[in-house]
Amino acid sequence: VKFFGGGNFFAFVSNVDSIEIKTRKNFFHKGYLEYKNTLFTDIRTKGKIFIALNTIGQIIFWDLISHDYIYVFHPFQNGSGVFSFFKTTKSNGFLITGEKNGNIKKWDIFFEKKIKIDLFLSNSSNKIQINSIAISPNGKIAAFSLLNKKVFLWNCFHSSYYFFFGNFKRCVWSLDFSPIDKTLVAGIGTGNLNVYSISTGQIMKKTEGHLYPVICCKYSLDGLLIFSSSSDGKIKIWRSDTSLCVNTLSSHQNSIWNFDISKKSVFLISGCIDGKIVIIKDFGLEISIFKKKNLKTFLGFQKFFRKRSFDQISSKIFPKIISQNDPV
């Protein structure tokens, strides 16, 4: 699941061969993104550009206004893998891909009339499958979690390793950099969140609360909070400075594979393995004092509910809201 257009729209993938777009307010259907009947595993957005990875290892770019795909390339030599995207300027950015055989590549992207992608860096010294990738807010460092229960940092411009974090008891499934300081949060199969200094590799904070593996973890855009989801069906919200849990969201009964937070941290959207998507408004906190309140559930629905009858609704408003709230 992914918000875009200032949080007014969201996209989601499921076990069907398309990505569906809906309005956040009323869940009106706004269209599908499709490519040759393939299934999708990961999605990203930036301005009018939508990026997705499919199950055969292709990365596809769409125009969010026309819903037409504009570029397709296959960065993986051996099946599929994982990727992360960073937009540097209006006209360029880069992708970092990690493969099952451990290969790491950085691809420079030029957003011109026709998208151009060039291989900038490649490193094949690692032979262990890569589980997840995160890129620092300044685009200089990438973090990788490996199947052998390790995490390492990589220089995005020199193809060199910083250092490896020590062995974990179980795999790390999610990583995210803080937007305000030099820390990295890791979601671990033990149910813990560990926060590390990216300067020294030392553990700064550790949380305990999830009973099952942490599948996804993210900082809020202001860096004050850390969100984590687990296979126990809960999303927990933590203070980044003290690692105290300030709220637990229990809208799901099964594993929460992914969630997203709107730009101003007003809404949170989460997707569950049983097909349920929930949007929550008002996380139940006061950021200044972190006082726990009652949770207000905004909307919920089954993501397989598909009706094309909403296609005609306000098509002219769609591109206007994207350009105003989420410029390229």
Coordinates of N, CA, C and O in Angstrom, one line a residue, residues 134-138 175-185 195-196 198 218-226 240:
A134 N 17.5 0.1 2.2 CA 17.0 1.5 2.5 C 18.1 2.5 2.1 O 19.3 2.1 2.2
I135 N 17.7 3.7 1.7 CA 18.6 4.7 1.3 C 18.5 5.9 2.3 O 17.4 6.3 2.6
S136 N 19.6 6.4 2.7 CA 19.6 7.6 3.6 C 19.0 8.8 3.0 O 18.9 8.9 1.8
P137 N 18.5 9.7 3.8 CA 17.8 10.9 3.3 C 18.6 11.8 2.3 O 18.1 12.4 1.5
N138 N 19.9 11.7 2.5 CA 20.8 12.5 1.6 C 21.3 11.7 0.4 O 22.0 12.2 -0.5
L175 N 14.3 -2.1 7.0 CA 15.2 -1.0 7.4 C 14.7 0.3 7.1 O 14.0 0.5 6.1
D176 N 15.0 1.3 7.9 CA 14.7 2.7 7.5 C 15.6 3.7 8.2 O 16.0 3.5 9.4
F177 N 16.0 4.7 7.5 CA 16.9 5.8 8.0 C 16.1 6.9 8.7 O 15.0 7.2 8.2
S178 N 16.6 7.4 9.8 CA 15.9 8.6 10.4 C 16.1 9.8 9.5 O 17.2 10.0 8.9
P179 N 15.1 10.7 9.3 CA 15.2 11.9 8.6 C 15.9 13.0 9.3 O 16.2 14.1 8.7
I180 N 16.1 12.9 10.6 CA 16.7 14.0 11.4 C 18.0 13.7 12.0 O 18.7 14.6 12.5
D181 N 18.4 12.4 12.1 CA 19.8 12.2 12.7 C 20.4 11.0 12.0 O 19.7 10.3 11.2
K182 N 21.6 10.6 12.4 CA 22.3 9.6 11.7 C 22.1 8.2 12.4 O 23.0 7.6 13.0
T183 N 20.8 7.8 12.3 CA 20.4 6.5 12.9 C 19.7 5.7 11.9 O 19.1 6.2 10.9
L184 N 19.7 4.4 12.1 CA 19.0 3.4 11.2 C 18.2 2.5 12.1 O 18.7 1.9 13.1
V185 N 16.9 2.3 11.8 CA 16.1 1.3 12.5 C 16.0 0.0 11.8 O 15.9 0.0 10.5
V195 N 17.8 0.3 17.0 CA 18.2 1.6 16.4 C 19.7 1.7 16.5 O 20.3 1.6 17.6
Y196 N 20.4 1.9 15.3 CA 21.8 1.9 15.3 C 22.4 3.3 14.8 O 21.7 4.0 14.1
I198 N 24.7 5.2 12.4 CA 25.3 4.8 11.2 C 26.8 5.4 11.1 O 27.5 5.1 10.1
K218 N 9.1 2.0 9.9 CA 9.4 3.3 9.2 C 9.4 4.4 10.2 O 8.7 4.4 11.2
Y219 N 10.2 5.4 10.0 CA 10.2 6.6 10.7 C 9.1 7.5 10.2 O 8.8 7.5 9.0
S220 N 8.5 8.4 11.0 CA 7.6 9.4 10.6 C 8.5 10.5 9.8 O 9.7 10.5 10.0
L221 N 7.9 11.3 9.0 CA 8.6 12.2 8.2 C 9.4 13.3 9.1 O 10.4 13.8 8.6
D222 N 8.9 13.5 10.3 CA 9.6 14.5 11.2 C 10.6 13.8 12.1 O 11.3 14.4 12.8
G223 N 10.6 12.4 12.0 CA 11.6 11.7 12.8 C 11.3 11.5 14.2 O 12.1 10.9 15.0
L224 N 10.1 12.0 14.7 CA 9.8 11.9 16.1 C 9.3 10.5 16.5 O 9.4 10.1 17.7
L225 N 8.7 9.8 15.5 CA 8.1 8.5 15.8 C 8.7 7.4 14.9 O 9.1 7.7 13.8
I226 N 8.6 6.2 15.4 CA 8.9 5.0 14.6 C 7.7 4.1 14.6 O 7.1 3.9 15.7
S240 N 10.9 8.0 19.1 CA 12.3 7.7 18.6 C 13.3 8.1 19.6 O 14.5 7.6 19.6

